mmCIF file of C-alpha atoms and ligand atoms in Angstrom:
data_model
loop_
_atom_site.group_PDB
_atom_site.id
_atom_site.type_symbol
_atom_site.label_atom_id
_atom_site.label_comp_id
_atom_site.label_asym_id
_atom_site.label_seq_id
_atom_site.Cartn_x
_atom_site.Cartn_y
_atom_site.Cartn_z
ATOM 1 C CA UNK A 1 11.988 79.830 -77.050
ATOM 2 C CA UNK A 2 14.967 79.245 -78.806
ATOM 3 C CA UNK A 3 16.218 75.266 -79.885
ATOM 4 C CA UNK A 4 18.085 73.599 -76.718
ATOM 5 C CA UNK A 5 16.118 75.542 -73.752
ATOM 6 C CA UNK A 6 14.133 73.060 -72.980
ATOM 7 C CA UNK A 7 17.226 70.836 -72.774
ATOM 8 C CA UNK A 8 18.649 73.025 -70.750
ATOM 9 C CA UNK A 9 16.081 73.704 -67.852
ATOM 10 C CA UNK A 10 14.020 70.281 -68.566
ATOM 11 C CA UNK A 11 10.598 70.844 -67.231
ATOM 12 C CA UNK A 12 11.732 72.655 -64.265
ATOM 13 C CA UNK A 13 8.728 74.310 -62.304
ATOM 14 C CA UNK A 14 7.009 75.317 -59.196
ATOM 15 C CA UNK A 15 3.659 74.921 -59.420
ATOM 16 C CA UNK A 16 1.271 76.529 -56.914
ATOM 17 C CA UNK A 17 -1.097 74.495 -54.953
ATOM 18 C CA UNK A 18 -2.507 76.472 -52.645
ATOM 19 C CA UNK A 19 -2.236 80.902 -52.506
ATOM 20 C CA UNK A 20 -4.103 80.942 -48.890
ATOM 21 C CA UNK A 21 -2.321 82.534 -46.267
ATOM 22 C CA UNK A 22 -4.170 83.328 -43.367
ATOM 23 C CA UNK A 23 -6.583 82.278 -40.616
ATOM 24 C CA UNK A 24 -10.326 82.961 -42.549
ATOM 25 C CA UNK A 25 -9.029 82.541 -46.345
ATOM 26 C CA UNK A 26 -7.732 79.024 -45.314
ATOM 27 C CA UNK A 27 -10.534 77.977 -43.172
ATOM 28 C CA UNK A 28 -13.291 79.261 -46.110
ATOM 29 C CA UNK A 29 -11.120 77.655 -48.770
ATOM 30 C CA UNK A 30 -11.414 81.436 -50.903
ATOM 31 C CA UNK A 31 -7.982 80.232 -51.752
ATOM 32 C CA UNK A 32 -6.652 76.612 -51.507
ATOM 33 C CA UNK A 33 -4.319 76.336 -49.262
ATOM 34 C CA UNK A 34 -1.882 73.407 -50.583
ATOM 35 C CA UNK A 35 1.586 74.437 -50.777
ATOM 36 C CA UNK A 36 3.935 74.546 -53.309
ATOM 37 C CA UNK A 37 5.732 71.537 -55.526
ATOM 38 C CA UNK A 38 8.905 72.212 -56.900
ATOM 39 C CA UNK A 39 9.901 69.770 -59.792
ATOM 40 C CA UNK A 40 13.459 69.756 -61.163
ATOM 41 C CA UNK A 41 15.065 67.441 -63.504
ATOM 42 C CA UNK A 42 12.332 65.271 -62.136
ATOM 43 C CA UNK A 43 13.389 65.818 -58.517
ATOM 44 C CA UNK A 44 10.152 66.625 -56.553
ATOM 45 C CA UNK A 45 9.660 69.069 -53.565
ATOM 46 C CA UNK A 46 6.196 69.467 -51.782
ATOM 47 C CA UNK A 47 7.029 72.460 -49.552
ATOM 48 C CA UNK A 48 4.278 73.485 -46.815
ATOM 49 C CA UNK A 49 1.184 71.163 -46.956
ATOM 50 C CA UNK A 50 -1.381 73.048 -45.771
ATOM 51 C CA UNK A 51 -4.832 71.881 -45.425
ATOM 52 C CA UNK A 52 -5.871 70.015 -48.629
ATOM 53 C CA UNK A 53 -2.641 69.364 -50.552
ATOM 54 C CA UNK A 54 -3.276 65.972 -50.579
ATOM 55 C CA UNK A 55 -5.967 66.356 -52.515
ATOM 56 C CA UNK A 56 -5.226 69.172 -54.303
ATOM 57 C CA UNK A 57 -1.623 67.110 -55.752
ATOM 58 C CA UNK A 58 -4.454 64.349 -56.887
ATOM 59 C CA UNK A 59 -6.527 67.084 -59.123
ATOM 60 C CA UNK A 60 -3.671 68.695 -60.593
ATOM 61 C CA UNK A 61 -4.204 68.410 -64.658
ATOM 62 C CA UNK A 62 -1.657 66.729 -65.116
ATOM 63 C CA UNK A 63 -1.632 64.835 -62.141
ATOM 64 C CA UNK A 64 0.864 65.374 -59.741
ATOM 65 C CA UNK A 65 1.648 62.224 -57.733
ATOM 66 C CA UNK A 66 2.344 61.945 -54.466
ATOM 67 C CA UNK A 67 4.714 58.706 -54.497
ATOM 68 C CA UNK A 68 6.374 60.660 -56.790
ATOM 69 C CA UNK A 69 7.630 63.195 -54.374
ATOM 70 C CA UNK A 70 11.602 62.606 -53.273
ATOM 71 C CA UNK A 71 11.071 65.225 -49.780
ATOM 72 C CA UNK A 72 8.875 67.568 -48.267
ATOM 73 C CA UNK A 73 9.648 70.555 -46.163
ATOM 74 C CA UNK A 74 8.037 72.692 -44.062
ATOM 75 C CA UNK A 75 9.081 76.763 -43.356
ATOM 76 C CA UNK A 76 7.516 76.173 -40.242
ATOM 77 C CA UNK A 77 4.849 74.628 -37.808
ATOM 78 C CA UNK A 78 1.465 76.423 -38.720
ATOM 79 C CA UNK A 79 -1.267 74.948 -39.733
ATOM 80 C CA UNK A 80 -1.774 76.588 -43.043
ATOM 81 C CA UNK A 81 2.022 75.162 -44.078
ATOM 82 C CA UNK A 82 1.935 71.627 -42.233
ATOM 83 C CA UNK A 83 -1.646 70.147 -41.591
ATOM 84 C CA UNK A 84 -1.113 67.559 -44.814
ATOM 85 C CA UNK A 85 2.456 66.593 -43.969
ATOM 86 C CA UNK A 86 0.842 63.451 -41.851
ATOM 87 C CA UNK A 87 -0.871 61.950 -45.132
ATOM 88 C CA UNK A 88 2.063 62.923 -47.519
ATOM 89 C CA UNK A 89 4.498 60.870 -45.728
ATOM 90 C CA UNK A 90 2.313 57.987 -46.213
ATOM 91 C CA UNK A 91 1.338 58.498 -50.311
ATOM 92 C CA UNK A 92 5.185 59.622 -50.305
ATOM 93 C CA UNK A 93 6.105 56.166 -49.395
ATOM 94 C CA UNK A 94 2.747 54.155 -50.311
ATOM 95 C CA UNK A 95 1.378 53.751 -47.192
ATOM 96 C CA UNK A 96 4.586 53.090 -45.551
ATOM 97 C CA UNK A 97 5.800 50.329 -47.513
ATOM 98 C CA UNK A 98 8.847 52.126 -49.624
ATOM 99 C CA UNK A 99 11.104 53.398 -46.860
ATOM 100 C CA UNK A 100 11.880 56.890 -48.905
ATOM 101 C CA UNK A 101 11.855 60.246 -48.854
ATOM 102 C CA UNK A 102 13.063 62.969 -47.027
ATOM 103 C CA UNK A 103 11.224 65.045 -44.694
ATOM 104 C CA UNK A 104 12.735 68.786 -43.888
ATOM 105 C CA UNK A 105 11.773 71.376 -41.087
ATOM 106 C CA UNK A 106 12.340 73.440 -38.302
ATOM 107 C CA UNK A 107 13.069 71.747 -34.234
ATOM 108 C CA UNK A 108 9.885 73.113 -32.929
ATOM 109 C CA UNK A 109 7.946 71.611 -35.721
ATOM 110 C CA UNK A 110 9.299 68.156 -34.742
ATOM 111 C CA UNK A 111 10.380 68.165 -30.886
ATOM 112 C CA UNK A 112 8.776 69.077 -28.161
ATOM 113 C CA UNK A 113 5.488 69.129 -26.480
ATOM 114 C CA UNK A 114 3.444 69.866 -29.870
ATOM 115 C CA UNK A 115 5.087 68.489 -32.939
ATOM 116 C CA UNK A 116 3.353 68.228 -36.504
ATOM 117 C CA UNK A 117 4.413 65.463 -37.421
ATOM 118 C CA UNK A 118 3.450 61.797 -36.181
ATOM 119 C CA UNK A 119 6.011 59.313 -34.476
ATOM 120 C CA UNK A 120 5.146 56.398 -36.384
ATOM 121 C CA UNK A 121 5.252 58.070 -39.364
ATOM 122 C CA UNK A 122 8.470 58.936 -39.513
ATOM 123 C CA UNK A 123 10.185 55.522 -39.733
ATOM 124 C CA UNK A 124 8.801 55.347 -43.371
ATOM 125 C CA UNK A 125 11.695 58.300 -44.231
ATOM 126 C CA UNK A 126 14.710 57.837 -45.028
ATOM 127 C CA UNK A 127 16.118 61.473 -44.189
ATOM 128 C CA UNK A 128 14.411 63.609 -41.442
ATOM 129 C CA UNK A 129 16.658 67.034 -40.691
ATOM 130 C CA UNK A 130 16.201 70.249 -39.203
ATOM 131 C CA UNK A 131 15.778 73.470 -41.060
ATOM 132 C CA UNK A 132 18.895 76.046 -39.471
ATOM 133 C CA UNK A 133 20.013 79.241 -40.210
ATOM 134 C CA UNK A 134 22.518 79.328 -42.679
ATOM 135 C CA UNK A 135 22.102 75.649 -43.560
ATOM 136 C CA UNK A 136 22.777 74.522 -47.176
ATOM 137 C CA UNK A 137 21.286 71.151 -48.245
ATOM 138 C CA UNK A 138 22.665 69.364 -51.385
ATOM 139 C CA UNK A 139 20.221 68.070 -54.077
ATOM 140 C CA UNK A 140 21.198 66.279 -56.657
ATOM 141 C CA UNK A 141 20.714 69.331 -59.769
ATOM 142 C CA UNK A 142 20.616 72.281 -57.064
ATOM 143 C CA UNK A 143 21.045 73.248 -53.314
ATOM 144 C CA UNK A 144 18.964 74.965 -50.981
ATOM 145 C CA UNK A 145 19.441 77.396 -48.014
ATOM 146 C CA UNK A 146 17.880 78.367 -45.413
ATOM 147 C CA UNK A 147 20.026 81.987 -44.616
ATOM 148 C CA UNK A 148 17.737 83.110 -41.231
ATOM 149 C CA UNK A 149 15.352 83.124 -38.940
ATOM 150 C CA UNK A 150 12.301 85.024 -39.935
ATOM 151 C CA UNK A 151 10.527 86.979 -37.363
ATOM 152 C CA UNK A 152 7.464 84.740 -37.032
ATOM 153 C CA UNK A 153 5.462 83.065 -33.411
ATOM 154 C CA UNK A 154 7.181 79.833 -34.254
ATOM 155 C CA UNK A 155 10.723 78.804 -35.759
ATOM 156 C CA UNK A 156 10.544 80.253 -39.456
ATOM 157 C CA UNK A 157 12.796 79.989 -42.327
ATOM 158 C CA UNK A 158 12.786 80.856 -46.153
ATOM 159 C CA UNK A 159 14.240 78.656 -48.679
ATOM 160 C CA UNK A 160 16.804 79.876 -51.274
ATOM 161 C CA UNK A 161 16.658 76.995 -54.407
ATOM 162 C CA UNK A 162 20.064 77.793 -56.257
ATOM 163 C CA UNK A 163 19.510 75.803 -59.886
ATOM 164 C CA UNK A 164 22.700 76.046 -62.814
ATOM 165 C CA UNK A 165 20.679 78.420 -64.435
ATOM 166 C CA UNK A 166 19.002 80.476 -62.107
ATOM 167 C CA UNK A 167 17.784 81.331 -57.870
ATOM 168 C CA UNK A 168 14.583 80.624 -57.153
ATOM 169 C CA UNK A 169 13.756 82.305 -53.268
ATOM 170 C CA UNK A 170 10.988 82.057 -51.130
ATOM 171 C CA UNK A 171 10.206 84.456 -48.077
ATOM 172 C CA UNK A 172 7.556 82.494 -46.175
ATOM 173 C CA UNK A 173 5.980 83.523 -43.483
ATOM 174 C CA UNK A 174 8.118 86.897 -41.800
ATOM 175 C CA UNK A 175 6.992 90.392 -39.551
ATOM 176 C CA UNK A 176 9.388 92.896 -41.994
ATOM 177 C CA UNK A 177 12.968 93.476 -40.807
ATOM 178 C CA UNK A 178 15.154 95.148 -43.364
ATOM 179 C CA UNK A 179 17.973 92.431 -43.579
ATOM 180 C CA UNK A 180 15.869 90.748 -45.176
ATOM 181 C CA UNK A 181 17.019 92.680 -48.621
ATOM 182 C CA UNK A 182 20.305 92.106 -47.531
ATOM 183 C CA UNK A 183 19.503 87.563 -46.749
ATOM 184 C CA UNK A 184 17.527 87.473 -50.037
ATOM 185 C CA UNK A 185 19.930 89.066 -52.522
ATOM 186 C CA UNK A 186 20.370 88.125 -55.639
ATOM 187 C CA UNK A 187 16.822 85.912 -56.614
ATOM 188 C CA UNK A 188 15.991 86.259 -60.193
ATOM 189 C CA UNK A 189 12.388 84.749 -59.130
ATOM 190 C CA UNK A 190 11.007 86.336 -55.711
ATOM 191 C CA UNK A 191 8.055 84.312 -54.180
ATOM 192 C CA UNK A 192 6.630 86.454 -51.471
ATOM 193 C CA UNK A 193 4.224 85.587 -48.663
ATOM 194 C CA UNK A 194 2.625 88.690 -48.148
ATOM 195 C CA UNK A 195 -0.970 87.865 -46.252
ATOM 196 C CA UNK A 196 -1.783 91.762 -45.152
ATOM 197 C CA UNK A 197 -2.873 94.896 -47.724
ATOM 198 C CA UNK A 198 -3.211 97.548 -44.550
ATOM 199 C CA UNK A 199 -0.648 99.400 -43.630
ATOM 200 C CA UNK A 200 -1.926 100.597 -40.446
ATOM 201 C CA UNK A 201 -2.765 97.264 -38.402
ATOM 202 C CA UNK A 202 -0.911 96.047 -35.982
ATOM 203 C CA UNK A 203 2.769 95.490 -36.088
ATOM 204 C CA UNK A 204 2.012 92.047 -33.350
ATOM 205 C CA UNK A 205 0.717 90.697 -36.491
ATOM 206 C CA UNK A 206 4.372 89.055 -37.609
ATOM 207 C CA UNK A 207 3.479 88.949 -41.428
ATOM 208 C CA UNK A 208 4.541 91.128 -44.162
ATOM 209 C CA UNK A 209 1.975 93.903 -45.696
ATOM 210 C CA UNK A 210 1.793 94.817 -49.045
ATOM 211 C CA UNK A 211 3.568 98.099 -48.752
ATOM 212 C CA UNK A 212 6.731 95.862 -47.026
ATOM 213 C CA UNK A 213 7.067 93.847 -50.027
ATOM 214 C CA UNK A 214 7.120 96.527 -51.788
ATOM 215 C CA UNK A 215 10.191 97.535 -50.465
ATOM 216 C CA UNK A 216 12.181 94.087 -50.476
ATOM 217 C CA UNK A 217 11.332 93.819 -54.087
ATOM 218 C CA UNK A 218 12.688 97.260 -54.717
ATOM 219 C CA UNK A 219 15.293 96.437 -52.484
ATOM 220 C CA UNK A 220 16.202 93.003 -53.852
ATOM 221 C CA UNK A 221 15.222 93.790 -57.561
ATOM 222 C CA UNK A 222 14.061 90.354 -58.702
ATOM 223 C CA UNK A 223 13.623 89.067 -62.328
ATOM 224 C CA UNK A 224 10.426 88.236 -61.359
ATOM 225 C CA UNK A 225 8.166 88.857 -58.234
ATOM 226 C CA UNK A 226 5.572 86.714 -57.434
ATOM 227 C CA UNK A 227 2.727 87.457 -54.801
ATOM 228 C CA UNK A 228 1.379 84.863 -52.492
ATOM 229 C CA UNK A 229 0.027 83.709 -49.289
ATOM 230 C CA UNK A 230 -2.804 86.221 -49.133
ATOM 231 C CA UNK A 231 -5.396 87.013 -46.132
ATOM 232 C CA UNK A 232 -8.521 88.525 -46.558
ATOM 233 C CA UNK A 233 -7.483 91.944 -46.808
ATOM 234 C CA UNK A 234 -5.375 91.620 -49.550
ATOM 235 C CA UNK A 235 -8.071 89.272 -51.642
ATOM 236 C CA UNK A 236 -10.386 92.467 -51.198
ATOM 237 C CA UNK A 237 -7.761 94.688 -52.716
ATOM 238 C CA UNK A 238 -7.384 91.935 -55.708
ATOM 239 C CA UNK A 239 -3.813 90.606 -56.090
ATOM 240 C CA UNK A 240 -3.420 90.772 -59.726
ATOM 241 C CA UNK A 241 -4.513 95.051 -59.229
ATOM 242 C CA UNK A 242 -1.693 95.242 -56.737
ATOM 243 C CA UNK A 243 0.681 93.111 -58.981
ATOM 244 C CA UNK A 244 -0.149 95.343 -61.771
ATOM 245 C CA UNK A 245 0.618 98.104 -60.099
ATOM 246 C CA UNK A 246 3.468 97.326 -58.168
ATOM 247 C CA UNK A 247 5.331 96.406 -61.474
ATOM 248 C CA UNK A 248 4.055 99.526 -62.934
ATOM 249 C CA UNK A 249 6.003 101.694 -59.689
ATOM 250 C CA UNK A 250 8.979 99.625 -59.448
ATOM 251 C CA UNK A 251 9.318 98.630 -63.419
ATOM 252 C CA UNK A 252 9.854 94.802 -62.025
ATOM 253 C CA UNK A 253 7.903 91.661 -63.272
ATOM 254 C CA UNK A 254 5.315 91.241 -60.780
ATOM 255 C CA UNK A 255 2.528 88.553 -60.748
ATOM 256 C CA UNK A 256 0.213 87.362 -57.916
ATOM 257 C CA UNK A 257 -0.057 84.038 -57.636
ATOM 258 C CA UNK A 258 -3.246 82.016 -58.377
ATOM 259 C CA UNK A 259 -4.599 78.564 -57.131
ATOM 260 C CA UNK A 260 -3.060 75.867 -59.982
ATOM 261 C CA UNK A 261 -0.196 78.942 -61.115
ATOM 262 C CA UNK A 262 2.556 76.918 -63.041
ATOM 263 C CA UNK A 263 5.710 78.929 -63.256
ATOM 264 C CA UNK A 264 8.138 77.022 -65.526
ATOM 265 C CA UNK A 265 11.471 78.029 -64.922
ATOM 266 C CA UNK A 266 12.297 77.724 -68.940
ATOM 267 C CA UNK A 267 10.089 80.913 -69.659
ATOM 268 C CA UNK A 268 12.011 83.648 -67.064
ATOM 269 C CA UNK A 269 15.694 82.237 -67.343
ATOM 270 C CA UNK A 270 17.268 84.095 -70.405
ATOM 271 C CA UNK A 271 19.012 81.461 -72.861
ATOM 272 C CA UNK A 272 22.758 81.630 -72.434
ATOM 273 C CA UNK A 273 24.735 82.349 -75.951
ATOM 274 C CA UNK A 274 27.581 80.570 -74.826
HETATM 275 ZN ZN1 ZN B 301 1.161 81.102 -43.250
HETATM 276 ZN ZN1 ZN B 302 2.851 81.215 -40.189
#
């Protein structure tokens, strides 16, 4: 690293909470299935509390606390993204007693007959707004959109993090539709959710498979690709194997994800000379 980087990106970093991503891998805990927290110029994002984030934030070395946290989102309603987002709103704002925070997600994780999210809770925010296609939300060192609706059972969206010095994308939960090379353009760090390693199972299952991310990271030629969100079948075929050798077909940076993965920003962005 050369003198003044770390000036430059602070101690920007996503850290990875949780790499579960489907039905039997959450519910045996073979991965935990926490979520993601996003720290910039100490600006915190929990995005998709799944179950045990909670506790998972509390066992981070260091710690990563809760109160702390300035928003959380959710891509969308399941389970495995929003079961903690009840007990994060209250250590967000100490049990209620710091009005704060800002809570982000799609309509059908928040109206209707079903929501995620309790009532009373959600006086202690100060911010609660829906997630939209082609939304852009205004942070105070970066911005965020949200550029479509993923093909998913329930109202979906990715998140596109644009920082001064680099785009940090996520496609969360998705079925493959080839726009999506065309929505996620331009990310110089790809996280992927990709739960499914066969390619012949059924296409009702409206999640990407390993060969599919193949082709959006050939088609959107990342920096950096990062594999997440796994299900069984792609824990059997070992992530960091397929990692290896996806980066070894497409000559990209590829890495799957592992519980407590800290990707700081500092080591992928290239140091400007300017
Ligand atoms: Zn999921
Ligand atoms: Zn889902």
């Amino acid at each position: 690293m050369v003198t003044g980087d770390s000036e430059k990106y602070g101690d920007d970093f996503i850290k990875f909470l949780g790499t579960a991503g489907a039905r039997f891998v959450v519910a045996k805990q073979l991965r935990a299935s926490g979520g993601l927290w996003l720290s910039a110029e100490s600006f915190n994002i929990l995005i998709d509390p799944g179950p045990g984030s909670l506790v998972k934030c509390l066992s981070s070395r260091p710690k990563l606390d809760p109160a702390l946290l300035n928003g959380i989102i959710l891509t969308h309603r399941h389970l495995d993204h929003s079961n903690d987002v009840n007990v994060l709103i209250e250590a967000m704002t100490n049990g209620g007693s710091d009005k704060k925070g800002f809570l982000l997600a799609p309509r059908d994780a928040l109206e209707g007959k079903d929501p995620v999210v309790q009532l009373y809770l959600r006086r202690f925010l100060e911010k609660i707004d829906f997630l939209e296609e082609k939304k852009i939300f205004n942070f105070p060192s970066f911005t965020m959109e949200t550029p479509v609706r993923h093909h998913h059972p329930v109202e979906t969206y990715g998140l596109k993090f644009v920082f001064p010095y680099g785009k940090v994308f996520l496609i969360s939960d998705t079925a493959f539709f080839p726009e999506l090379i065309h929505y996620y353009q331009g990310a110089d760090i790809l996280i992927l959710n990709v739960v499914i390693f066969e390619v012949r199972s059924a296409n009702t299952i409206l999640h990407l498979k390993y060969q599919q991310a193949k082709e959006l990271i050939r088609g959107i030629k990342p920096k950096v690709a990062v594999l997440t969100h796994f299900g069984m079948t792609m824990l059997q075929q070992r992530p960091h194997l397929l990692a290896a050798k996806l980066q070894d077909e497409l000559g990209i940076k590829v890495i799957a994800a592992g519980d407590g993965l800290k990707l700081s920003f500092s080591s992928f962005f290239p140091v400007s000379t300017e």
